[in-house]
Tab-separated table of C-alpha atoms in Angstrom:
chain	number	residue	atom	x	y	z
A	57	MET	CA	-115.443	37.899	-48.291
A	58	ALA	CA	-115.167	35.218	-45.687
A	59	ALA	CA	-113.263	36.287	-41.934
A	60	THR	CA	-110.108	34.506	-42.340
A	61	GLU	CA	-109.400	32.622	-39.138
A	62	LYS	CA	-106.032	33.316	-37.356
A	63	THR	CA	-104.041	30.036	-35.423
A	64	SER	CA	-102.044	29.595	-33.060
A	65	SER	CA	-98.943	28.144	-32.973
A	66	GLU	CA	-98.724	27.661	-29.226
A	67	PRO	CA	-100.263	24.614	-27.920
A	68	ILE	CA	-103.429	24.984	-25.299
A	69	VAL	CA	-103.109	24.485	-21.829
A	70	ALA	CA	-105.423	23.505	-19.761
A	71	PRO	CA	-106.054	25.607	-16.387
A	72	THR	CA	-105.188	24.132	-13.448
A	73	THR	CA	-107.755	23.097	-11.177
A	74	SER	CA	-107.272	24.048	-7.298
A	75	PHE	CA	-106.747	20.673	-6.319
A	76	GLU	CA	-103.736	20.382	-8.796
A	77	GLN	CA	-102.613	23.371	-7.533
A	78	THR	CA	-102.684	22.219	-4.232
A	79	GLN	CA	-100.895	18.441	-5.017
A	80	THR	CA	-98.340	20.895	-6.568
A	81	GLU	CA	-97.330	22.828	-3.610
A	82	GLN	CA	-97.516	19.690	-1.262
A	83	PHE	CA	-94.838	17.743	-3.823
A	84	ARG	CA	-92.375	20.844	-3.640
A	85	LYS	CA	-92.956	21.466	0.240
A	86	ARG	CA	-92.375	17.841	1.249
A	87	PRO	CA	-89.330	17.258	3.046
A	88	HIS	CA	-86.580	15.358	1.353
A	89	GLY	CA	-83.688	14.951	4.234
A	90	GLN	CA	-83.927	11.305	4.485
A	91	SER	CA	-83.317	10.929	0.586
A	92	THR	CA	-80.535	13.472	0.185
A	93	GLU	CA	-78.920	12.083	3.225
A	94	MET	CA	-78.673	8.290	1.927
A	95	VAL	CA	-77.398	10.067	-1.403
A	96	LEU	CA	-74.650	12.033	0.204
A	97	PHE	CA	-73.825	9.142	2.146
A	98	LYS	CA	-73.147	6.815	-0.922
A	99	GLU	CA	-71.531	9.850	-2.036
A	100	GLU	CA	-69.067	10.075	0.652
A	101	ASP	CA	-68.678	6.268	0.694
A	102	THR	CA	-67.366	6.334	-2.359
A	103	ARG	CA	-65.617	9.465	-2.781
A	104	LEU	CA	-63.616	7.409	0.381
A	105	ALA	CA	-62.962	4.620	-1.446
A	106	THR	CA	-61.827	6.287	-4.836
A	107	ARG	CA	-59.222	8.596	-2.419
A	108	LEU	CA	-58.208	4.862	-0.421
A	109	ASP	CA	-57.763	3.715	-4.159
A	110	ALA	CA	-55.471	6.581	-4.966
A	111	THR	CA	-53.433	6.370	-1.770
A	112	ARG	CA	-52.379	2.478	-2.218
A	113	ALA	CA	-51.388	3.339	-5.277
A	114	ARG	CA	-49.455	6.061	-4.588
A	115	LEU	CA	-48.018	4.159	-1.797
A	116	THR	CA	-47.450	1.296	-3.718
A	117	ALA	CA	-45.342	3.293	-6.165
A	118	LEU	CA	-43.125	4.909	-3.988
A	119	LEU	CA	-42.342	1.679	-2.203
A	120	GLU	CA	-41.323	0.351	-4.985
A	121	ARG	CA	-39.120	3.410	-5.805
A	122	HIS	CA	-37.959	2.872	-2.500
A	123	GLU	CA	-36.906	-0.703	-2.742
A	124	ASN	CA	-35.019	0.022	-6.103
A	125	LEU	CA	-33.182	3.115	-4.652
A	126	LYS	CA	-32.087	1.070	-1.540
A	127	GLU	CA	-30.916	-2.039	-4.130
A	128	ARG	CA	-29.150	0.302	-5.734
A	129	LEU	CA	-27.320	2.108	-3.166
A	130	SER	CA	-26.672	-1.306	-1.777
A	131	ARG	CA	-24.497	-1.808	-4.823
A	132	ASP	CA	-21.153	-0.796	-5.675
A	133	SER	CA	-19.540	1.901	-3.506
A	134	ASP	CA	-21.504	1.329	-0.433
A	135	LYS	CA	-21.152	-2.741	-0.978
A	136	ILE	CA	-17.404	-1.907	-0.931
A	137	ILE	CA	-16.930	-0.067	1.910
A	138	PHE	CA	-18.934	-2.542	4.008
A	139	GLU	CA	-16.496	-5.519	2.831
A	140	ARG	CA	-13.668	-3.154	3.581
A	141	LEU	CA	-14.614	-2.228	6.793
A	142	GLN	CA	-15.721	-5.707	8.212
A	143	ARG	CA	-12.026	-7.073	7.291
A	144	GLU	CA	-10.380	-4.207	8.673
A	145	PHE	CA	-12.480	-4.839	11.789
A	146	GLU	CA	-12.182	-8.656	11.538
A	147	ALA	CA	-8.155	-8.074	11.544
A	148	ALA	CA	-8.621	-5.454	14.331
A	149	LYS	CA	-10.482	-7.855	16.859
A	150	VAL	CA	-7.518	-10.714	15.832
A	151	SER	CA	-5.146	-7.550	16.603
A	152	HIS	CA	-6.277	-6.730	20.062
A	153	ALA	CA	-4.953	-8.489	22.865
A	154	GLU	CA	-7.894	-8.143	25.171
A	155	GLU	CA	-11.427	-7.621	25.301
A	156	ILE	CA	-12.621	-5.493	28.808
A	157	SER	CA	-16.724	-5.266	29.214
A	158	LEU	CA	-17.367	-1.901	30.811
A	159	ASP	CA	-20.150	-1.039	32.736
A	160	GLU	CA	-22.144	2.003	33.455
A	161	GLU	CA	-19.587	4.639	35.347
A	162	GLN	CA	-16.539	3.492	32.918
A	163	TRP	CA	-18.366	4.231	30.089
A	164	ASN	CA	-17.989	7.734	29.815
A	165	ASP	CA	-15.742	10.528	27.951
A	166	GLY	CA	-12.562	9.870	30.005
A	167	LEU	CA	-12.258	6.446	28.928
A	168	ILE	CA	-12.587	8.472	24.902
A	169	ALA	CA	-9.967	10.673	26.041
A	170	THR	CA	-7.664	8.096	26.396
A	171	ILE	CA	-8.576	5.562	23.744
A	172	ARG	CA	-7.756	8.934	21.440
A	173	GLU	CA	-4.703	9.863	22.835
A	174	LYS	CA	-3.459	5.974	22.024
A	175	VAL	CA	-4.077	6.397	18.538
A	176	HIS	CA	-1.971	9.428	17.934
A	177	ILE	CA	0.881	8.143	20.177
A	178	GLU	CA	0.647	4.632	17.536
A	179	ALA	CA	-0.023	7.134	14.804
A	180	ASP	CA	2.942	9.157	15.734
A	181	LYS	CA	5.620	6.501	16.507
A	182	LYS	CA	4.807	5.355	13.339
A	183	ALA	CA	4.750	8.495	11.322
A	184	LEU	CA	8.307	9.093	13.169
A	185	GLN	CA	9.972	5.414	13.299
A	186	GLY	CA	9.214	5.685	9.096
A	187	GLN	CA	7.171	2.376	9.120
A	188	THR	CA	4.025	1.461	7.126
A	189	ILE	CA	3.197	-1.476	10.152
A	190	VAL	CA	2.657	-1.528	13.544
A	191	PHE	CA	5.220	-3.391	15.660
A	192	ALA	CA	4.365	-6.685	17.657
A	193	ASP	CA	4.887	-4.832	21.154
A	194	GLN	CA	2.294	-1.907	19.812
A	195	GLN	CA	-0.589	-4.494	18.484
A	196	GLN	CA	-0.317	-6.644	22.061
A	197	SER	CA	-1.015	-3.277	23.819
A	198	ARG	CA	-4.072	-2.426	22.080
A	199	THR	CA	-7.245	-2.695	23.913
A	200	ALA	CA	-11.001	-3.520	22.945
A	201	TYR	CA	-13.951	-1.869	25.118
A	202	ARG	CA	-17.119	-3.264	24.969
A	203	ILE	CA	-20.030	-1.431	26.704
A	204	LYS	CA	-23.697	-3.824	25.711
A	205	ASN	CA	-24.054	-3.738	21.942
A	206	LYS	CA	-20.930	-2.164	21.018
A	207	VAL	CA	-17.550	-2.646	20.520
A	208	ILE	CA	-14.762	0.234	20.675
A	209	TYR	CA	-11.480	-0.995	18.657
A	210	CYS	CA	-8.161	0.869	18.281
A	211	LEU	CA	-7.744	1.039	14.659
A	212	ASP	CA	-4.583	2.523	12.289
A	213	SER	CA	-4.047	6.340	11.099
A	214	ALA	CA	-5.331	7.306	14.492
A	215	ARG	CA	-8.721	6.336	14.217
A	216	ILE	CA	-11.823	5.240	16.378
A	217	GLY	CA	-13.474	2.003	15.208
A	218	ILE	CA	-17.143	1.359	16.623
A	219	LEU	CA	-18.506	-2.283	15.840
A	220	TYR	CA	-22.925	-2.078	16.725
A	221	GLU	CA	-24.195	-5.785	17.293
A	222	THR	CA	-28.098	-5.990	16.931
A	223	ASP	CA	-30.121	-8.403	18.093
A	224	PHE	CA	-33.655	-9.671	17.557
A	225	ALA	CA	-35.323	-12.199	20.542
A	226	GLY	CA	-32.169	-12.739	21.752
A	227	GLU	CA	-30.718	-14.114	18.506
A	228	PRO	CA	-27.758	-11.896	17.149
A	229	PHE	CA	-28.375	-9.998	13.828
A	230	GLU	CA	-26.277	-7.868	11.754
A	231	SER	CA	-23.601	-6.040	12.598
A	232	TYR	CA	-22.578	-2.102	11.615
A	233	HIS	CA	-19.381	0.279	11.792
A	234	CYS	CA	-18.545	3.550	12.531
A	235	VAL	CA	-15.124	5.249	12.599
A	236	LEU	CA	-13.829	8.559	14.044
A	237	GLU	CA	-10.993	10.384	13.085
A	238	SER	CA	-9.305	13.637	13.885
A	239	LYS	CA	-6.464	15.438	12.864
A	240	SER	CA	-4.454	15.658	16.562
A	241	PHE	CA	-5.699	14.728	19.637
A	242	LEU	CA	-6.983	18.503	20.746
A	243	GLU	CA	-8.945	18.157	17.373
A	244	LYS	CA	-12.851	17.667	17.276
A	245	MET	CA	-13.296	14.014	15.750
A	246	THR	CA	-15.286	13.441	12.621
A	247	VAL	CA	-16.879	10.430	10.903
A	248	SER	CA	-14.769	9.265	8.293
A	249	GLU	CA	-16.255	6.266	7.410
A	250	HIS	CA	-19.582	3.724	8.338
A	251	THR	CA	-22.155	1.356	7.286
A	252	VAL	CA	-25.265	2.482	9.079
A	253	PRO	CA	-28.415	2.534	6.450
A	254	PHE	CA	-28.425	6.044	4.536
A	255	PHE	CA	-32.143	6.824	5.649
A	256	LEU	CA	-30.970	6.495	9.784
A	257	PRO	CA	-29.516	10.200	10.554
A	258	ILE	CA	-26.003	9.528	11.477
A	259	LYS	CA	-24.694	12.817	10.007
A	260	GLU	CA	-27.377	14.593	12.966
A	261	ALA	CA	-26.229	13.109	15.307
A	262	GLU	CA	-22.821	13.782	14.298
A	263	THR	CA	-23.605	17.269	14.379
A	264	ASN	CA	-25.721	17.336	17.320
A	265	PHE	CA	-23.279	15.239	19.654
A	266	LEU	CA	-20.384	14.244	18.309
A	267	SER	CA	-18.226	17.098	18.699
A	268	SER	CA	-19.637	18.277	22.537
A	269	ASN	CA	-20.007	14.060	23.711
A	270	ALA	CA	-19.018	11.759	22.327
A	271	ILE	CA	-20.132	9.254	24.106
A	272	LYS	CA	-23.500	10.468	23.651
A	273	PHE	CA	-23.258	10.084	19.796
A	274	ILE	CA	-22.218	6.721	20.314
A	275	ASP	CA	-25.354	5.730	22.231
A	276	CYS	CA	-27.706	7.737	20.152
A	277	VAL	CA	-25.937	5.411	16.391
A	278	GLY	CA	-26.535	2.337	18.605
A	279	ASP	CA	-30.012	2.842	19.687
A	280	MET	CA	-31.127	3.912	16.763
A	281	LEU	CA	-29.754	0.833	15.053
A	282	GLN	CA	-31.223	-1.236	17.250
A	283	ALA	CA	-34.554	0.222	17.366
A	284	TYR	CA	-34.562	-0.026	13.587
A	285	VAL	CA	-33.476	-3.849	13.449
A	286	ASP	CA	-36.317	-4.317	16.059
A	287	ARG	CA	-39.346	-2.707	14.381
A	288	ARG	CA	-37.851	-4.558	11.011
A	289	GLU	CA	-37.960	-7.720	12.529
A	290	GLN	CA	-41.586	-6.860	14.044
A	291	VAL	CA	-43.089	-6.461	10.784
A	292	ARG	CA	-41.131	-9.721	9.383
A	293	LEU	CA	-42.654	-11.557	12.218
A	294	VAL	CA	-46.343	-10.365	11.685
A	295	LYS	CA	-46.206	-11.132	8.154
A	296	GLU	CA	-44.322	-14.397	9.088
A	297	LEU	CA	-46.819	-15.554	11.077
A	298	TYR	CA	-50.432	-13.485	9.804
A	299	GLY	CA	-49.523	-12.595	6.331
A	300	ASN	CA	-52.804	-14.591	4.937
A	301	GLN	CA	-54.687	-12.436	7.566
A	302	ILE	CA	-53.155	-8.839	6.489
A	303	ALA	CA	-54.941	-7.598	3.122
A	304	GLU	CA	-52.121	-4.425	3.055
A	305	LEU	CA	-49.119	-3.808	4.713
A	306	PHE	CA	-46.775	-0.426	3.827
A	307	HIS	CA	-44.355	0.808	5.765
A	308	SER	CA	-41.398	3.343	6.035
A	309	LEU	CA	-37.511	2.484	5.249
A	310	PRO	CA	-36.566	3.316	8.802
A	311	TYR	CA	-39.746	1.171	10.329
A	312	ASN	CA	-40.979	4.306	12.208
A	313	MET	CA	-44.288	4.347	10.081
A	314	ILE	CA	-46.086	1.741	9.802
A	315	GLU	CA	-50.043	0.961	8.446
A	316	PHE	CA	-52.165	-2.546	7.563
A	317	VAL	CA	-55.631	-3.533	7.009
A	318	ILE	CA	-57.404	-6.495	7.553
A	319	GLU	CA	-60.126	-7.939	6.037
A	320	ASP	CA	-62.752	-10.006	7.186
A	321	TYR	CA	-66.092	-11.181	6.081
A	322	TYR	CA	-67.725	-8.907	8.385
A	323	CYS	CA	-65.258	-5.823	8.905
A	324	LYS	CA	-62.517	-3.824	7.715
A	325	VAL	CA	-59.665	-2.581	10.009
A	326	THR	CA	-56.768	0.038	9.894
A	327	ALA	CA	-54.744	0.374	11.409
A	328	SER	CA	-51.240	2.731	11.224
A	329	VAL	CA	-48.995	3.522	14.057
A	330	ARG	CA	-46.362	6.141	14.115
A	331	TYR	CA	-42.776	6.175	16.598
A	332	SER	CA	-42.341	9.812	17.438
A	333	GLU	CA	-38.049	8.772	17.774
A	334	LEU	CA	-36.172	6.062	15.456
A	335	VAL	CA	-34.709	4.824	19.128
A	336	CYS	CA	-38.124	4.020	20.086
A	337	THR	CA	-39.226	0.255	19.566
A	338	LEU	CA	-43.130	0.866	20.575
A	339	PRO	CA	-45.114	2.631	18.355
A	340	SER	CA	-45.858	6.847	20.047
A	341	ARG	CA	-49.771	6.659	18.426
A	342	ALA	CA	-52.012	4.577	16.807
A	343	ARG	CA	-55.120	4.698	15.044
A	344	VAL	CA	-56.829	1.808	14.064
A	345	LEU	CA	-60.408	2.501	12.817
A	346	ALA	CA	-62.842	-0.101	11.616
A	347	TRP	CA	-65.519	0.029	8.887
A	348	PRO	CA	-68.512	-2.854	10.287
A	349	ILE	CA	-69.618	-4.585	7.312
A	350	HIS	CA	-73.108	-6.500	6.848
A	351	PRO	CA	-72.599	-10.035	5.209
A	352	SER	CA	-75.772	-9.706	2.872
A	353	LYS	CA	-74.009	-5.985	1.517
A	354	LYS	CA	-70.184	-7.929	0.982
A	355	ASN	CA	-71.282	-8.284	-2.465
A	356	SER	CA	-72.264	-5.389	-3.688
A	357	SER	CA	-69.928	-3.398	-1.681
A	358	ARG	CA	-66.888	-4.576	-3.624
A	359	GLY	CA	-64.643	-2.439	-5.415
A	360	GLU	CA	-63.230	-2.393	-8.896
A	361	ASN	CA	-59.856	-3.912	-7.502
A	362	GLY	CA	-61.485	-6.574	-5.753
A	363	GLY	CA	-61.342	-5.013	-2.149
A	364	THR	CA	-64.151	-4.217	0.026
A	365	HIS	CA	-65.950	-1.025	0.989
A	366	ALA	CA	-66.924	-0.552	4.070
A	367	SER	CA	-71.032	0.371	4.203
A	368	SER	CA	-70.950	2.596	6.996
A	369	SER	CA	-68.940	5.270	9.165
A	370	PRO	CA	-65.911	3.613	10.250
A	371	SER	CA	-65.790	3.667	14.338
A	372	ARG	CA	-62.145	4.063	16.328
A	373	LEU	CA	-61.095	0.644	17.855
A	374	THR	CA	-59.748	2.130	21.614
A	375	TYR	CA	-58.678	-1.162	22.771
A	376	ALA	CA	-56.426	-1.937	19.522
A	377	GLU	CA	-54.793	1.598	19.775
A	378	GLU	CA	-54.036	0.461	23.515
A	379	ALA	CA	-52.810	-2.827	22.427
A	380	LEU	CA	-50.743	-1.216	19.754
A	381	THR	CA	-49.021	1.452	22.060
A	382	THR	CA	-47.751	-1.550	24.484
A	383	MET	CA	-46.984	-4.705	23.116
A	384	SER	CA	-44.471	-5.531	20.198
A	385	LEU	CA	-46.573	-5.536	17.199
A	386	PRO	CA	-47.530	-9.646	16.895
A	387	GLU	CA	-48.617	-9.018	20.133
A	388	ALA	CA	-50.752	-6.365	19.349
A	389	TYR	CA	-52.438	-7.860	16.055
A	390	ALA	CA	-53.029	-11.025	17.999
A	391	GLU	CA	-54.572	-8.933	20.667
A	392	ILE	CA	-57.007	-7.168	18.051
A	393	VAL	CA	-57.923	-10.209	16.383
A	394	LEU	CA	-58.636	-12.492	19.132
A	395	ASN	CA	-61.104	-9.327	20.583
A	396	LEU	CA	-62.493	-7.958	17.146
A	397	LYS	CA	-65.653	-9.256	16.445
A	398	ARG	CA	-66.826	-8.092	20.185
A	399	SER	CA	-65.533	-5.361	19.768
A	400	VAL	CA	-67.487	-4.664	16.120
A	401	ARG	CA	-70.379	-6.266	17.772
A	402	GLN	CA	-69.976	-3.269	20.640
A	403	VAL	CA	-70.175	-0.429	18.129
A	404	SER	CA	-72.540	-1.522	15.525
A	405	PRO	CA	-75.228	-4.487	17.329
A	406	ASN	CA	-76.699	-5.421	13.727
A	407	VAL	CA	-73.753	-6.319	11.914
A	408	LEU	CA	-73.027	-9.931	13.230
A	409	ARG	CA	-76.212	-10.674	13.822
A	410	ASP	CA	-77.145	-12.833	10.267
C-alpha cells in the first residue's frame, strides 16, 4: 500500500531574509515624533473647537433664561411697586418747600439723624391729632437734600426716601428708589421697599452698613447703580458702533463679566473682562487671546456652525488687555482693532505674508 501523505492546513511562510529583518527593525525604530505631534495638535484643536461651541451654546441658553427671568420679574408686582414709588416720590418733590445741595462735609450721620427725627416727629403729630394727611404748614417745612446723584426726601409714616439718579456721558438715564423706615427714632432702620434691580446686592449692603453707617449704605447703593448703568451703556455703545465687526458678545446681568469675539480674515480674537467690584466702571482683569489664521486655511478651518477655527496656538495680546483695564469699553475696542494687524504680525509673521 502506498504511503499516505499528510497535508498541513497552515500556510507556508517563506523564510525571512536578513535584509528584510534589517528593514523591519529600521522601520520599527524610525522616529514618529513629528507626525505624532501633528496629529496631537489637530486633535487638540478639534477638542478646543468642540468645547468652545459647547460653551457658546450653554451661555446662549443661560442668557435666554436670564432675559426671560428679568422680563418676568419686571412685570406684575415689581412694576406695581415701581409705579407706586414713582408717584410717591413725585408727590414728595412737589410737597417739599426747598431742596438744599450738600457738600461732602455736610453729608454725615448727623444729617441722617436730623431727617429721622423730623419724620418721626411728623408721624407722631399725625397720630396724636388723628389726622390722615399732613397739615399744610408741616408740608411747607419739609426739606429735600441733594448730594451728587442722590436726593433725600421726608416721606409719610416716618419713612425716608432716597432717589438715585443715573447718567451716562452727561445724559440722564433712569432713576431708582429706596425707602428706609424704623419703628422708632431709637431703633435701627431697614429697607422697606426699593426699585433696585434684583441682581444688585442691596440686601447685602443693608446687612453690612445700614445699622452702623447709614451714609455708607446710601452711598454704596448709589455707586452700584451708577456703575451698573455705566457698564451697561458701554456695552450698548459697543454694539451700536461695532456690532457688524463682533462675532459674539456675552455679558452677565450686572455687566460685571463681559466676553466678546472678533473674527477677521487673518485672526480670531477672544476678549474676557471681569470687574472685581460692582461699583467699578473699569475692569480689574482682562484676558485677550488671538488665534492667527492663514488666509489659505480659512475656508478649510471653518467649523460646522460657520465659525472659524484657528489653525495655531493662541497668543496673548497684552496691549489689548492694558487698553481694556484703562479705557472705557468703546475706546478699548477701537484701540484693539487699530493695532490688531500689527500685533498679529509680531506673534505670527507668516499669517499676513500672502
